[in-house]
PDB file of C-alpha atoms in Angstrom:
ATOM      1  CA  LYS A  87       4.219 -14.360   9.012  1.00  0.00           C
ATOM      2  CA  PRO A  88       0.937 -15.926   7.132  1.00  0.00           C
ATOM      3  CA  LEU A  89      -0.419 -14.466   3.992  1.00  0.00           C
ATOM      4  CA  ARG A  90      -3.061 -12.718   3.803  1.00  0.00           C
ATOM      5  CA  LEU A  91      -5.688 -13.974   0.937  1.00  0.00           C
ATOM      6  CA  ILE A  92      -8.617 -11.119   0.322  1.00  0.00           C
ATOM      7  CA  VAL A  93     -11.370 -12.223  -1.176  1.00  0.00           C
ATOM      8  CA  ALA A  94     -13.556  -9.510  -2.843  1.00  0.00           C
ATOM      9  CA  PHE A  95     -17.456 -11.633  -1.675  1.00  0.00           C
ATOM     10  CA  SER A  96     -18.953 -13.070   0.631  1.00  0.00           C
ATOM     11  CA  PRO A  97     -17.928 -16.734   2.532  1.00  0.00           C
ATOM     12  CA  GLY A  98     -19.145 -18.912   0.581  1.00  0.00           C
ATOM     13  CA  GLY A  99     -19.536 -18.577  -2.795  1.00  0.00           C
ATOM     14  CA  PRO A 100     -17.448 -19.513  -6.344  1.00  0.00           C
ATOM     15  CA  THR A 101     -14.809 -17.475  -5.437  1.00  0.00           C
ATOM     16  CA  ASP A 102     -14.850 -17.494  -1.764  1.00  0.00           C
ATOM     17  CA  VAL A 103     -14.424 -22.113  -2.746  1.00  0.00           C
ATOM     18  CA  LEU A 104     -12.650 -21.933  -4.702  1.00  0.00           C
ATOM     19  CA  ALA A 105      -9.711 -19.037  -2.509  1.00  0.00           C
ATOM     20  CA  ARG A 106     -10.309 -21.370  -0.396  1.00  0.00           C
ATOM     21  CA  LEU A 107      -8.818 -24.436  -2.192  1.00  0.00           C
ATOM     22  CA  VAL A 108      -6.633 -22.805  -3.767  1.00  0.00           C
ATOM     23  CA  ALA A 109      -5.216 -21.194  -0.704  1.00  0.00           C
ATOM     24  CA  LYS A 110      -4.939 -24.108   0.764  1.00  0.00           C
ATOM     25  CA  ARG A 111      -2.480 -25.602  -1.576  1.00  0.00           C
ATOM     26  CA  LEU A 112       0.147 -23.083  -1.680  1.00  0.00           C
ATOM     27  CA  GLY A 113       0.243 -22.884   1.639  1.00  0.00           C
ATOM     28  CA  ASP A 114       1.232 -26.010   0.980  1.00  0.00           C
ATOM     29  CA  GLY A 115       3.628 -25.649  -1.792  1.00  0.00           C
ATOM     30  CA  LEU A 116       4.891 -22.476   0.198  1.00  0.00           C
ATOM     31  CA  GLY A 117       5.524 -23.404   3.718  1.00  0.00           C
ATOM     32  CA  GLN A 118       3.783 -20.819   5.320  1.00  0.00           C
ATOM     33  CA  GLN A 119       0.432 -20.169   6.096  1.00  0.00           C
ATOM     34  CA  VAL A 120      -2.176 -18.525   4.391  1.00  0.00           C
ATOM     35  CA  VAL A 121      -4.899 -17.296   5.451  1.00  0.00           C
ATOM     36  CA  VAL A 122      -8.754 -15.773   3.863  1.00  0.00           C
ATOM     37  CA  GLU A 123     -10.695 -12.602   4.514  1.00  0.00           C
ATOM     38  CA  ASN A 124     -13.639 -11.684   3.272  1.00  0.00           C
ATOM     39  CA  LYS A 125     -13.645  -7.606   2.327  1.00  0.00           C
ATOM     40  CA  PRO A 126     -16.676  -7.934   0.031  1.00  0.00           C
ATOM     41  CA  GLY A 127     -18.639  -4.678  -0.984  1.00  0.00           C
ATOM     42  CA  ALA A 128     -18.936  -2.299  -3.809  1.00  0.00           C
ATOM     43  CA  GLY A 129     -18.337  -4.320  -6.345  1.00  0.00           C
ATOM     44  CA  GLY A 130     -14.515  -5.949  -5.443  1.00  0.00           C
ATOM     45  CA  ASN A 131     -13.113  -2.077  -4.872  1.00  0.00           C
ATOM     46  CA  ILE A 132     -13.113  -2.045  -1.409  1.00  0.00           C
ATOM     47  CA  ALA A 133     -11.032  -5.358  -1.797  1.00  0.00           C
ATOM     48  CA  ALA A 134      -8.879  -3.984  -4.581  1.00  0.00           C
ATOM     49  CA  GLU A 135      -8.362  -0.898  -2.713  1.00  0.00           C
ATOM     50  CA  MET A 136      -7.342  -2.195   0.346  1.00  0.00           C
ATOM     51  CA  VAL A 137      -4.442  -4.908  -1.675  1.00  0.00           C
ATOM     52  CA  ALA A 138      -3.635  -1.550  -3.578  1.00  0.00           C
ATOM     53  CA  ASN A 139      -2.413   0.416  -0.236  1.00  0.00           C
ATOM     54  CA  ALA A 140      -1.514  -2.772   1.676  1.00  0.00           C
ATOM     55  CA  PRO A 141       2.866  -3.035   1.808  1.00  0.00           C
ATOM     56  CA  ALA A 142       4.460  -4.680  -1.615  1.00  0.00           C
ATOM     57  CA  ASP A 143       5.965  -7.330   0.330  1.00  0.00           C
ATOM     58  CA  GLY A 144       4.337  -9.678  -0.978  1.00  0.00           C
ATOM     59  CA  TYR A 145       2.528 -10.714   2.583  1.00  0.00           C
ATOM     60  CA  THR A 146      -1.110  -8.897   1.182  1.00  0.00           C
ATOM     61  CA  LEU A 147      -2.788 -10.614  -1.828  1.00  0.00           C
ATOM     62  CA  LEU A 148      -6.436 -10.756  -3.953  1.00  0.00           C
ATOM     63  CA  TYR A 149      -7.782 -13.496  -4.763  1.00  0.00           C
ATOM     64  CA  ASN A 150      -9.766 -11.492  -8.057  1.00  0.00           C
ATOM     65  CA  SER A 151     -11.990 -11.870 -10.067  1.00  0.00           C
ATOM     66  CA  SER A 152     -12.823 -10.533 -13.345  1.00  0.00           C
ATOM     67  CA  SER A 153     -15.060  -7.311 -11.313  1.00  0.00           C
ATOM     68  CA  ILE A 154     -11.399  -5.818 -11.343  1.00  0.00           C
ATOM     69  CA  ALA A 155     -11.252  -5.295 -14.324  1.00  0.00           C
ATOM     70  CA  ILE A 156     -15.344  -4.311 -14.564  1.00  0.00           C
ATOM     71  CA  SER A 157     -16.235  -2.585 -11.168  1.00  0.00           C
ATOM     72  CA  PRO A 158     -13.753   0.765 -11.710  1.00  0.00           C
ATOM     73  CA  ALA A 159     -16.047   1.785 -13.989  1.00  0.00           C
ATOM     74  CA  LEU A 160     -19.375   0.914 -13.439  1.00  0.00           C
ATOM     75  CA  PHE A 161     -18.443   3.075 -10.028  1.00  0.00           C
ATOM     76  CA  GLY A 162     -16.512   5.685 -12.270  1.00  0.00           C
ATOM     77  CA  ASN A 163     -13.834   4.842 -10.413  1.00  0.00           C
ATOM     78  CA  GLU A 164     -10.689   5.329 -12.888  1.00  0.00           C
ATOM     79  CA  THR A 165      -7.669   5.158  -9.850  1.00  0.00           C
ATOM     80  CA  LEU A 166      -8.996   1.690  -9.471  1.00  0.00           C
ATOM     81  CA  ASN A 167      -7.577   0.930 -12.714  1.00  0.00           C
ATOM     82  CA  PRO A 168      -6.554  -2.587 -12.467  1.00  0.00           C
ATOM     83  CA  GLY A 169      -3.177  -2.083 -14.582  1.00  0.00           C
ATOM     84  CA  LYS A 170      -1.756   0.788 -12.601  1.00  0.00           C
ATOM     85  CA  ILE A 171      -3.118  -0.990  -8.935  1.00  0.00           C
ATOM     86  CA  PHE A 172      -1.194  -4.000  -8.812  1.00  0.00           C
ATOM     87  CA  THR A 173       0.681  -6.494  -9.794  1.00  0.00           C
ATOM     88  CA  PRO A 174      -0.089  -9.376 -11.297  1.00  0.00           C
ATOM     89  CA  VAL A 175       0.350 -12.821  -9.553  1.00  0.00           C
ATOM     90  CA  ALA A 176      -0.708 -15.931 -11.424  1.00  0.00           C
ATOM     91  CA  SER A 177      -4.170 -16.424 -13.741  1.00  0.00           C
ATOM     92  CA  VAL A 178      -6.278 -19.375 -11.747  1.00  0.00           C
ATOM     93  CA  ALA A 179      -8.941 -20.550 -13.440  1.00  0.00           C
ATOM     94  CA  ASN A 180     -12.083 -19.394 -16.116  1.00  0.00           C
ATOM     95  CA  VAL A 181     -15.572 -19.826 -16.045  1.00  0.00           C
ATOM     96  CA  PRO A 182     -17.522 -19.247 -18.157  1.00  0.00           C
ATOM     97  CA  LEU A 183     -21.440 -18.118 -18.132  1.00  0.00           C
ATOM     98  CA  VAL A 184     -23.194 -21.219 -19.308  1.00  0.00           C
ATOM     99  CA  LEU A 185     -26.997 -19.270 -21.745  1.00  0.00           C
ATOM    100  CA  ILE A 186     -30.049 -21.681 -18.982  1.00  0.00           C
ATOM    101  CA  VAL A 187     -33.359 -21.408 -19.419  1.00  0.00           C
ATOM    102  CA  ASN A 188     -36.476 -22.770 -17.842  1.00  0.00           C
ATOM    103  CA  PRO A 189     -37.577 -25.910 -19.076  1.00  0.00           C
ATOM    104  CA  GLU A 190     -40.994 -24.364 -20.124  1.00  0.00           C
ATOM    105  CA  VAL A 191     -39.124 -21.557 -23.222  1.00  0.00           C
ATOM    106  CA  PRO A 192     -39.852 -23.342 -25.892  1.00  0.00           C
ATOM    107  CA  ALA A 193     -36.063 -24.121 -27.553  1.00  0.00           C
ATOM    108  CA  ASP A 194     -33.737 -26.115 -27.457  1.00  0.00           C
ATOM    109  CA  THR A 195     -30.714 -25.337 -28.293  1.00  0.00           C
ATOM    110  CA  ALA A 196     -28.708 -22.260 -29.299  1.00  0.00           C
ATOM    111  CA  ALA A 197     -29.911 -21.287 -32.419  1.00  0.00           C
ATOM    112  CA  GLY A 198     -33.270 -22.051 -31.669  1.00  0.00           C
ATOM    113  CA  PHE A 199     -33.443 -19.409 -28.539  1.00  0.00           C
ATOM    114  CA  VAL A 200     -32.042 -16.464 -30.693  1.00  0.00           C
ATOM    115  CA  LYS A 201     -35.405 -17.575 -32.726  1.00  0.00           C
ATOM    116  CA  LEU A 202     -37.381 -16.627 -30.186  1.00  0.00           C
ATOM    117  CA  LEU A 203     -36.006 -14.263 -29.154  1.00  0.00           C
ATOM    118  CA  LYS A 204     -36.550 -12.443 -32.466  1.00  0.00           C
ATOM    119  CA  GLU A 205     -39.616 -13.319 -32.772  1.00  0.00           C
ATOM    120  CA  LYS A 206     -41.076 -11.625 -29.296  1.00  0.00           C
ATOM    121  CA  PRO A 207     -38.616  -9.224 -28.702  1.00  0.00           C
ATOM    122  CA  GLY A 208     -38.214  -7.929 -25.123  1.00  0.00           C
ATOM    123  CA  MET A 209     -41.030  -9.792 -23.558  1.00  0.00           C
ATOM    124  CA  LEU A 210     -38.731 -12.210 -21.798  1.00  0.00           C
ATOM    125  CA  ASN A 211     -36.856 -12.316 -19.586  1.00  0.00           C
ATOM    126  CA  MET A 212     -32.940 -12.579 -18.442  1.00  0.00           C
ATOM    127  CA  GLY A 213     -32.039 -13.152 -14.549  1.00  0.00           C
ATOM    128  CA  SER A 214     -29.147 -11.524 -13.931  1.00  0.00           C
ATOM    129  CA  SER A 215     -26.144 -11.493 -10.234  1.00  0.00           C
ATOM    130  CA  GLY A 216     -27.099  -7.648 -10.635  1.00  0.00           C
ATOM    131  CA  ASN A 217     -26.438  -4.396 -12.979  1.00  0.00           C
ATOM    132  CA  GLY A 218     -23.487  -4.905 -14.335  1.00  0.00           C
ATOM    133  CA  THR A 219     -22.009  -7.816 -13.382  1.00  0.00           C
ATOM    134  CA  ILE A 220     -19.782  -9.985 -15.135  1.00  0.00           C
ATOM    135  CA  ASP A 221     -23.016 -12.422 -16.088  1.00  0.00           C
ATOM    136  CA  HIS A 222     -25.492  -8.325 -16.919  1.00  0.00           C
ATOM    137  CA  LEU A 223     -22.453  -7.397 -19.576  1.00  0.00           C
ATOM    138  CA  THR A 224     -21.926 -10.424 -21.565  1.00  0.00           C
ATOM    139  CA  SER A 225     -25.690 -10.338 -21.983  1.00  0.00           C
ATOM    140  CA  VAL A 226     -25.463  -6.960 -23.138  1.00  0.00           C
ATOM    141  CA  LEU A 227     -22.640  -8.377 -25.803  1.00  0.00           C
ATOM    142  CA  PHE A 228     -24.871 -11.119 -26.657  1.00  0.00           C
ATOM    143  CA  ALA A 229     -28.418  -9.005 -27.787  1.00  0.00           C
ATOM    144  CA  ARG A 230     -25.869  -6.881 -29.715  1.00  0.00           C
ATOM    145  CA  GLN A 231     -23.618  -9.621 -31.968  1.00  0.00           C
ATOM    146  CA  THR A 232     -27.399 -11.824 -32.110  1.00  0.00           C
ATOM    147  CA  ALA A 233     -29.844  -8.505 -32.913  1.00  0.00           C
ATOM    148  CA  THR A 234     -31.732  -9.456 -30.400  1.00  0.00           C
ATOM    149  CA  GLU A 235     -33.555  -7.321 -27.184  1.00  0.00           C
ATOM    150  CA  PHE A 236     -34.791  -8.890 -23.811  1.00  0.00           C
ATOM    151  CA  ALA A 237     -35.830  -7.486 -20.643  1.00  0.00           C
ATOM    152  CA  HIS A 238     -33.223  -7.267 -17.826  1.00  0.00           C
ATOM    153  CA  VAL A 239     -34.235  -8.332 -14.488  1.00  0.00           C
ATOM    154  CA  PRO A 240     -31.082  -7.623 -11.825  1.00  0.00           C
ATOM    155  CA  TYR A 241     -30.753  -9.994  -9.097  1.00  0.00           C
ATOM    156  CA  LYS A 242     -28.600  -9.266  -5.816  1.00  0.00           C
ATOM    157  CA  GLY A 243     -26.837 -12.205  -6.419  1.00  0.00           C
ATOM    158  CA  ASN A 244     -27.718 -16.269  -8.774  1.00  0.00           C
ATOM    159  CA  ALA A 245     -28.472 -17.200  -5.762  1.00  0.00           C
ATOM    160  CA  ALA A 246     -31.645 -15.059  -5.398  1.00  0.00           C
ATOM    161  CA  ALA A 247     -32.480 -15.644  -9.031  1.00  0.00           C
ATOM    162  CA  LEU A 248     -32.096 -19.393  -8.844  1.00  0.00           C
ATOM    163  CA  PRO A 249     -35.631 -19.697  -7.759  1.00  0.00           C
ATOM    164  CA  ASP A 250     -37.783 -17.091  -9.806  1.00  0.00           C
ATOM    165  CA  LEU A 251     -35.659 -18.715 -13.098  1.00  0.00           C
ATOM    166  CA  LEU A 252     -37.335 -22.807 -11.757  1.00  0.00           C
ATOM    167  CA  SER A 253     -40.614 -21.304 -11.871  1.00  0.00           C
ATOM    168  CA  GLY A 254     -40.693 -19.875 -14.293  1.00  0.00           C
ATOM    169  CA  ARG A 255     -40.848 -16.112 -13.629  1.00  0.00           C
ATOM    170  CA  ILE A 256     -37.864 -15.297 -15.444  1.00  0.00           C
ATOM    171  CA  GLN A 257     -36.774 -17.365 -18.229  1.00  0.00           C
ATOM    172  CA  PHE A 258     -33.388 -17.366 -18.590  1.00  0.00           C
ATOM    173  CA  MET A 259     -29.734 -16.443 -17.430  1.00  0.00           C
ATOM    174  CA  MET A 260     -26.441 -16.605 -18.306  1.00  0.00           C
ATOM    175  CA  SER A 261     -24.261 -17.707 -14.397  1.00  0.00           C
ATOM    176  CA  GLY A 262     -21.363 -18.355 -14.078  1.00  0.00           C
ATOM    177  CA  SER A 263     -22.782 -20.094 -10.729  1.00  0.00           C
ATOM    178  CA  LEU A 264     -22.805 -23.248 -12.731  1.00  0.00           C
ATOM    179  CA  ASN A 265     -21.955 -26.163  -9.559  1.00  0.00           C
ATOM    180  CA  ALA A 266     -25.525 -24.552  -8.438  1.00  0.00           C
ATOM    181  CA  PHE A 267     -27.056 -24.904 -12.119  1.00  0.00           C
ATOM    182  CA  LEU A 268     -25.682 -28.220 -12.433  1.00  0.00           C
ATOM    183  CA  PRO A 269     -27.943 -30.739 -10.500  1.00  0.00           C
ATOM    184  CA  TYR A 270     -30.798 -29.128 -11.775  1.00  0.00           C
ATOM    185  CA  VAL A 271     -29.928 -29.440 -15.402  1.00  0.00           C
ATOM    186  CA  ARG A 272     -29.119 -33.135 -14.678  1.00  0.00           C
ATOM    187  CA  GLU A 273     -32.175 -33.229 -13.451  1.00  0.00           C
ATOM    188  CA  GLY A 274     -34.253 -31.628 -16.024  1.00  0.00           C
ATOM    189  CA  LYS A 275     -35.766 -28.972 -14.524  1.00  0.00           C
ATOM    190  CA  LEU A 276     -33.718 -26.174 -16.476  1.00  0.00           C
ATOM    191  CA  LYS A 277     -31.959 -26.540 -19.759  1.00  0.00           C
ATOM    192  CA  ALA A 278     -28.046 -25.495 -20.912  1.00  0.00           C
ATOM    193  CA  LEU A 279     -28.119 -24.632 -24.367  1.00  0.00           C
ATOM    194  CA  ALA A 280     -24.586 -23.217 -24.531  1.00  0.00           C
ATOM    195  CA  VAL A 281     -21.744 -21.762 -22.442  1.00  0.00           C
ATOM    196  CA  THR A 282     -19.695 -17.995 -23.592  1.00  0.00           C
ATOM    197  CA  THR A 283     -16.058 -18.833 -22.794  1.00  0.00           C
ATOM    198  CA  ALA A 284     -14.431 -20.035 -27.220  1.00  0.00           C
ATOM    199  CA  GLN A 285     -14.514 -23.860 -25.544  1.00  0.00           C
ATOM    200  CA  ARG A 286     -16.830 -25.861 -24.240  1.00  0.00           C
ATOM    201  CA  VAL A 287     -16.012 -26.689 -21.003  1.00  0.00           C
ATOM    202  CA  SER A 288     -16.109 -30.756 -19.719  1.00  0.00           C
ATOM    203  CA  ALA A 289     -17.937 -30.533 -16.709  1.00  0.00           C
ATOM    204  CA  LEU A 290     -20.815 -29.849 -20.036  1.00  0.00           C
ATOM    205  CA  PRO A 291     -19.276 -31.519 -23.198  1.00  0.00           C
ATOM    206  CA  ASN A 292     -22.576 -31.985 -24.948  1.00  0.00           C
ATOM    207  CA  VAL A 293     -23.009 -28.263 -24.737  1.00  0.00           C
ATOM    208  CA  PRO A 294     -22.276 -26.263 -26.834  1.00  0.00           C
ATOM    209  CA  THR A 295     -19.801 -22.978 -27.374  1.00  0.00           C
ATOM    210  CA  LEU A 296     -22.225 -19.274 -28.664  1.00  0.00           C
ATOM    211  CA  ALA A 297     -19.277 -19.290 -30.956  1.00  0.00           C
ATOM    212  CA  GLU A 298     -19.476 -22.195 -33.331  1.00  0.00           C
ATOM    213  CA  THR A 299     -23.224 -21.665 -33.126  1.00  0.00           C
ATOM    214  CA  VAL A 300     -24.662 -18.272 -32.962  1.00  0.00           C
ATOM    215  CA  ALA A 301     -22.167 -16.241 -31.953  1.00  0.00           C
ATOM    216  CA  PRO A 302     -18.748 -15.943 -34.501  1.00  0.00           C
ATOM    217  CA  GLY A 303     -16.469 -15.041 -32.616  1.00  0.00           C
ATOM    218  CA  PHE A 304     -18.963 -14.681 -28.999  1.00  0.00           C
ATOM    219  CA  ASP A 305     -15.550 -14.725 -25.722  1.00  0.00           C
ATOM    220  CA  SER A 306     -16.551 -14.427 -22.936  1.00  0.00           C
ATOM    221  CA  GLY A 307     -16.572 -16.232 -19.171  1.00  0.00           C
ATOM    222  CA  THR A 308     -14.874 -15.184 -15.178  1.00  0.00           C
ATOM    223  CA  TRP A 309     -11.399 -15.526 -14.403  1.00  0.00           C
ATOM    224  CA  GLN A 310      -9.931 -15.564 -11.856  1.00  0.00           C
ATOM    225  CA  GLY A 311      -6.743 -15.411  -9.804  1.00  0.00           C
ATOM    226  CA  ILE A 312      -4.371 -13.822  -7.976  1.00  0.00           C
ATOM    227  CA  VAL A 313      -2.457  -9.758  -7.749  1.00  0.00           C
ATOM    228  CA  GLY A 314      -0.369  -8.042  -4.844  1.00  0.00           C
ATOM    229  CA  PRO A 315      -0.076  -4.286  -4.396  1.00  0.00           C
ATOM    230  CA  ALA A 316       1.860  -2.014  -7.383  1.00  0.00           C
ATOM    231  CA  GLY A 317       5.800  -2.305  -7.420  1.00  0.00           C
ATOM    232  CA  MET A 318       6.378  -5.975  -6.145  1.00  0.00           C
ATOM    233  CA  ALA A 319       9.543  -7.238  -5.852  1.00  0.00           C
ATOM    234  CA  PRO A 320       9.608  -9.710  -9.082  1.00  0.00           C
ATOM    235  CA  GLU A 321      11.945 -12.196  -7.253  1.00  0.00           C
ATOM    236  CA  VAL A 322       8.992 -12.516  -5.409  1.00  0.00           C
ATOM    237  CA  THR A 323       5.932 -12.396  -7.363  1.00  0.00           C
ATOM    238  CA  ALA A 324       7.786 -15.092  -9.331  1.00  0.00           C
ATOM    239  CA  ARG A 325       7.699 -16.922  -6.382  1.00  0.00           C
ATOM    240  CA  LEU A 326       4.449 -16.587  -5.158  1.00  0.00           C
ATOM    241  CA  ASN A 327       3.702 -17.319  -9.067  1.00  0.00           C
ATOM    242  CA  GLN A 328       5.195 -20.854  -8.805  1.00  0.00           C
ATOM    243  CA  ALA A 329       3.638 -21.667  -6.346  1.00  0.00           C
ATOM    244  CA  VAL A 330      -0.077 -21.025  -7.699  1.00  0.00           C
ATOM    245  CA  ASN A 331       0.645 -22.504 -11.249  1.00  0.00           C
ATOM    246  CA  ASP A 332       2.507 -26.254  -8.631  1.00  0.00           C
ATOM    247  CA  ALA A 333      -0.928 -26.005  -7.061  1.00  0.00           C
ATOM    248  CA  LEU A 334      -3.109 -25.897 -10.486  1.00  0.00           C
ATOM    249  CA  LYS A 335      -1.332 -29.224 -10.591  1.00  0.00           C
ATOM    250  CA  ASP A 336      -2.447 -30.903  -7.535  1.00  0.00           C
ATOM    251  CA  ALA A 337      -5.232 -33.580  -8.650  1.00  0.00           C
ATOM    252  CA  SER A 338      -7.788 -32.514  -5.930  1.00  0.00           C
ATOM    253  CA  LEU A 339      -7.847 -29.123  -6.349  1.00  0.00           C
ATOM    254  CA  LYS A 340      -8.289 -29.729 -10.877  1.00  0.00           C
ATOM    255  CA  ALA A 341     -11.620 -31.589  -9.880  1.00  0.00           C
ATOM    256  CA  SER A 342     -13.223 -29.587  -7.587  1.00  0.00           C
ATOM    257  CA  LEU A 343     -12.752 -27.105 -10.604  1.00  0.00           C
ATOM    258  CA  ASP A 344     -14.174 -28.974 -13.490  1.00  0.00           C
ATOM    259  CA  ALA A 345     -16.969 -28.924 -10.162  1.00  0.00           C
ATOM    260  CA  GLN A 346     -17.308 -25.619 -11.470  1.00  0.00           C
ATOM    261  CA  GLY A 347     -17.412 -25.754 -14.676  1.00  0.00           C
ATOM    262  CA  ALA A 348     -14.080 -24.083 -14.296  1.00  0.00           C
ATOM    263  CA  GLU A 349     -10.925 -24.442 -16.545  1.00  0.00           C
ATOM    264  CA  PRO A 350      -7.254 -24.343 -15.219  1.00  0.00           C
ATOM    265  CA  THR A 351      -5.418 -21.320 -16.704  1.00  0.00           C
ATOM    266  CA  PRO A 352      -1.690 -21.456 -15.273  1.00  0.00           C
ATOM    267  CA  GLY A 353       0.461 -19.471 -17.029  1.00  0.00           C
ATOM    268  CA  THR A 354       3.040 -15.532 -16.213  1.00  0.00           C
ATOM    269  CA  PRO A 355       2.560 -12.395 -14.816  1.00  0.00           C
ATOM    270  CA  ALA A 356       3.029 -11.621 -18.117  1.00  0.00           C
ATOM    271  CA  GLN A 357       0.190 -13.342 -19.012  1.00  0.00           C
ATOM    272  CA  TYR A 358      -1.790 -12.866 -16.261  1.00  0.00           C
ATOM    273  CA  GLY A 359      -1.335  -8.554 -16.745  1.00  0.00           C
ATOM    274  CA  ALA A 360      -2.074  -8.382 -19.936  1.00  0.00           C
ATOM    275  CA  LEU A 361      -5.230  -9.991 -20.052  1.00  0.00           C
ATOM    276  CA  ILE A 362      -5.829  -8.004 -17.172  1.00  0.00           C
ATOM    277  CA  LYS A 363      -5.094  -4.685 -19.058  1.00  0.00           C
ATOM    278  CA  SER A 364      -6.878  -6.094 -22.795  1.00  0.00           C
ATOM    279  CA  GLU A 365     -10.193  -6.860 -19.647  1.00  0.00           C
ATOM    280  CA  TYR A 366     -10.294  -3.482 -18.626  1.00  0.00           C
ATOM    281  CA  ARG A 367     -10.781  -1.750 -21.864  1.00  0.00           C
ATOM    282  CA  ARG A 368     -12.856  -3.812 -23.197  1.00  0.00           C
ATOM    283  CA  TRP A 369     -15.476  -3.734 -20.284  1.00  0.00           C
ATOM    284  CA  SER A 370     -15.071   0.275 -19.500  1.00  0.00           C
ATOM    285  CA  ALA A 371     -16.040   0.744 -23.047  1.00  0.00           C
ATOM    286  CA  THR A 372     -19.319  -1.542 -23.013  1.00  0.00           C
ATOM    287  CA  ILE A 373     -19.731  -0.041 -19.591  1.00  0.00           C
ATOM    288  CA  LYS A 374     -19.306   3.337 -21.697  1.00  0.00           C
ATOM    289  CA  GLU A 375     -21.525   2.380 -25.303  1.00  0.00           C
ATOM    290  CA  THR A 376     -24.485   0.932 -22.459  1.00  0.00           C
ATOM    291  CA  GLY A 377     -24.371   3.223 -19.599  1.00  0.00           C
ATOM    292  CA  ALA A 378     -24.210   0.981 -17.216  1.00  0.00           C
ATOM    293  CA  THR A 379     -23.986   1.367 -13.678  1.00  0.00           C
ATOM    294  CA  SER A 380     -24.409  -0.979 -10.728  1.00  0.00           C
ATOM    295  CA  ASN A 381     -27.160   1.185  -9.208  1.00  0.00           C
TER     296      ASN A 381
END
């Protein structure tokens, strides 16, 4: 019977786009249809709860983003601890966030931008895709490590913030929607100053990392993968993991990942499970320390 791949976000967004590409390749590899179902809401918690409560037979899976490690603490629902309610299947991709500024901002490097923030504490506006999202929380870490201050302006998604960034109503963002912003960067309508992950990204090879410029050791981004309900049989998990890793070798899928600035991250279920647990601890602590909420 067909496999169901649940996506916690609306159709057409960057996570949904990649999920559908992976679903197609996964179906080809397994010789079975993989049907994508969108179940947005509550920061991904609705989809997470749905999959966690499904039969652990491998036929209902969650195409997850890093929200599964953030939303439980953000919404105060520790019963959705991803390390306890899911079977990790496979990591798919790491999607960097990019520090993007309006061209009128008088800084062309990350160091120059940090200097500007220190000269004007709290005066620059940073847009995010919402309270408690990965870009918001990453900006909190950035502010802490660089000893800077700025105003946070939450939007309902990156697409809603883009017009205000282009117009200068907000001065910068740390966005993971590289495919949406990259054309404006190439046209000179926005400036990309740094990426937030430990490594540079192939889509912006000349853009340095925060770690190599202003924040040593800085590493934050959104990651994607596939999990199933807790208690899945090891042989089922292993077969699905192999199919995902095989899919990541597909040239057209790799090209699609490159277009979004995403790096494929093949690996074992155990490696993915370790990442999920470490990220859950990290973001739960950050949310507690900052008092971030979903409102």
